[in-house]
Amino acid sequence: MSKVVEISPTTRHEGHSKLVLKVNDDGIVERGDWLSITPVRGIEKLAIGKTMEQVPKIASRVCGICPIAHTLAATEAMEASIGCEIPEDAYLLRMMLQCANRIHSHALHNILTLPDMYLPGTDSKINPFTPEEPVRSVAKRIQTLRMVGQTIGEIVGGEAIHPSNPRVGGMYKNLTPRARAKVLDLAKMGLPLAREHMEFMIAILRNYQKRDWAEVGGKEIPIPKDLGYHNQGYMAADPVYGSSSLDEIPGWFPERWTEVRPWDWYMGEEEITLEDPSYPVGGTTKAGTKAWPQMEACTGVPLYDGQPVEVGPRARLVQFKNYDEKGAIGLQIARQMEYMDCFYKIIEAADALDCSAPVIADEIPQGDGSIGWAANEAPRGCDVHLAKVRNGKVEYFSMLVPTTWNFPTCSRALVGAPWQLTEVIMRAYDPCVSCATHMIVLDEDKRLVAEKLLE
Amino acid sequence: MVLGNYKQVIAARSTDAEILRGSQDGGIVTQLFAYALDAGIIDGAIVAGPSDEPFKPEPMVATTREELLASRGTRYSISPNMSLIKEVTRSYGLDKVGVVGTPCQIQALRKGQLYPVGLRDVPDKIALAIGIFCMENFPYQSIIQLVEDHGATALENVSKLDIGKGKFWIYTERGATVQIPLKVTHKYEQPGCHVCLDYVSNLADISTGSVGTPDGWSTVFVRSANGDDIWAKAIAAGAFETKPIDSVKPGIELVTKLATEKITKNQQYIEDRKTKFTVGKELRNPYI
Ligand SMILES: Cc1cc2nc3c(=O)[nH]c(=O)nc-3n(C[C@H](O)[C@H](O)[C@H](O)COP(=O)(O)OP(=O)(O)OC[C@H]3O[C@@H](n4cnc5c(N)ncnc54)[C@H](O)[C@@H]3O)c2cc1C
Ligand code: SF4
């Protein structure tokens, strides 16, 4: 007889979500639903009628960890719709901004991951807040990496959180030679730290893979070798930056995308029948409570070739570098492997930057209502924005955000895991739930079916 | 305390003849920034730079002596220097920022440092704030009106404008001097200046102006510990010639008198906003 257990809210990720899990007598997940319960903010709806300059600034506010992704994807979706090519040096600035944000975001995620992990050779979990070594130095290194990322983001993007420099047609400002030198200094300072840190993180993650059990709430929970395996596909538009409908060879294909309602995908109404008050900290949902994922999920379910797909660091490495490690820890390792490229790309772009070149297109067309899209490879994966602009105003706007793609995929990856480790699987996706929640749902023919929800 | 807190007040002028040639008074602002730039105390400064129109200032980030020289002289109209306060730490990449401004601008700076609303990573990058004395300011249109109409002079022929000794002075390139009584200028003042209670840039590290010292010299208040430190180094480096303030005419008494007049008059105006201008309603008072 299967039972239903619910972890709500989930922790150590961005936003508000929960796990509704059907488990067998051994507590192994038979079907899991991971869903957003963050209130819908309706960004796509309120964008309509606003100017193409405003909308990317509003979209940025969807998330404060990866605002760069939404700013760039939205700006570039506008540029794709109006057919505006930006100057090379503006692109270099955007590239630096993109990589700087990825450094900061991955480093931040390390702090969220480490408490699940063990110091190699011991049975003690890592508390990133401890003043004791060796963890103290690790925490300092993480904060230095974040400082480097945020400072470069601030110089290049105008602001680290909600960058002010990007605009439709390019950037407001180029860098002065002094600012460029500062970026190079910071990147060169960060590079050896990143290598050291990547190696440290991978060692920690490999150690977890070798372990037989993890302690959760005072119990030893067996770690299956296939923790977090799934058979879904991967989707990535670019190894580092992104792609748009202006590209000669685009990296994303709108005709392969469909979206279904949570209703079609999630479980129906269930009663919680299993309860564990010792689950840290505060226990699971009380037995007898009703859960209804179909109704409660606050995101649409986007599909690629009719299937949920994984996006993110591993998807990028699978697609572009033949990476083949599966499972939750495989995904975590892929994330660490992205550190170095970010630094190299920043140094490359800063070296190539001409500080006296223009960073704004000579002409910025106002748009005739054509559809344009831009995919930005956000820290958490492919972030696609679609827009129609006419006479400078937005007529249609849609955001297909990484964590939205990952919700159904990760849900499938929960199957076979002890329910106590499902948060470990979920965290491997570095969920950004506010990013994921701003729904517009399309049916198979791409007609809007959930618009009514927002009206 | 109409003159604010200060550690010392002196009469001073730059020892650099090139700086003095185009500066308004003793070239204190330009000299101090030039010295601080040389000594690595600042790596640039926000100043009122030149613009396309004569005597219309435009905020500028100066990182070289040449750029500092280009910003010499008083432009009696609004130069929103604080508009660059964040950008200077962003695409300009400065870590040690110098700023010059009128008393209200130095207030904005200090407020931004203590309550940095939308000013992330700015407060700790301010290395030297120089304030200038200011009785009132004018919109650019007022300057055109005063110089072209009241002064019957083409603005592009003007070499210097100055307010002093109860008059608005216009000096032309060709050597003519025109004076307009200050009474005439009052209606052209920026209305916002009428609630201003600071004459000698009380919140600056170092503040300077012309009143109190002879032509070509400046009155200098050294106020903060940071200002004191920089001033001592600049003196040691031979950047300034100084005289005790007691030894010059008209001296500190005149500064005190004018500061008192400004504050008393504007305090009255703030009071009047409670009662005089509306029926049964107060106009807003930013000081409470
Ligand atoms: C609107 C205004 C009113 C003033 N009123 C008085 C007064 O009543 N009594 C008095 O003693 N002194 C007054 N001053 C100050 C005086 O005119 C000189 O600016 C001051 O003595 C500095 O001279 P200096 O030779 O040291 O500076 P300089 O070496 O000539 O450099 C002048 C500096 O002032 C800056 N500056 C010029 N115009 C502006 C502006 N509009 N806003 C902000 N910064 C500017 C420039 O960027 C430059 O850095 C006033 C100045 C202004 C701008
Ligand atoms: S009088 Fe006061 S408000 Fe007006 S410009 Fe001078 S300092 Fe600013």
Coordinates of C-alpha atoms in Angstrom, one line a residue, chain B residues 10 23 28-29 33 51 61 72 89 91 105 139 171 182 208 218 251 273 278 281:
Chain B
I10 CA 42.6 80.0 6.8
S23 CA 40.2 79.6 -11.4
I28 CA 41.5 75.8 -4.0
V29 CA 39.2 73.2 -5.5
F33 CA 41.9 67.7 -6.5
S51 CA 29.3 72.0 -22.0
V61 CA 34.2 62.7 -14.1
R72 CA 37.8 75.7 -13.3
T89 CA 31.8 53.7 -9.3
S91 CA 31.5 52.1 -15.8
Q105 CA 25.1 68.7 -3.1
P139 CA 18.6 78.2 -13.7
Y171 CA 33.8 90.4 -17.3
L182 CA 21.9 92.0 -6.8
T208 CA 36.0 77.0 0.4
S218 CA 40.0 81.9 -0.8
G251 CA 37.9 88.2 7.4
R273 CA 5.4 77.9 4.3
T278 CA -2.2 78.2 1.6
K281 CA -2.7 73.6 5.0

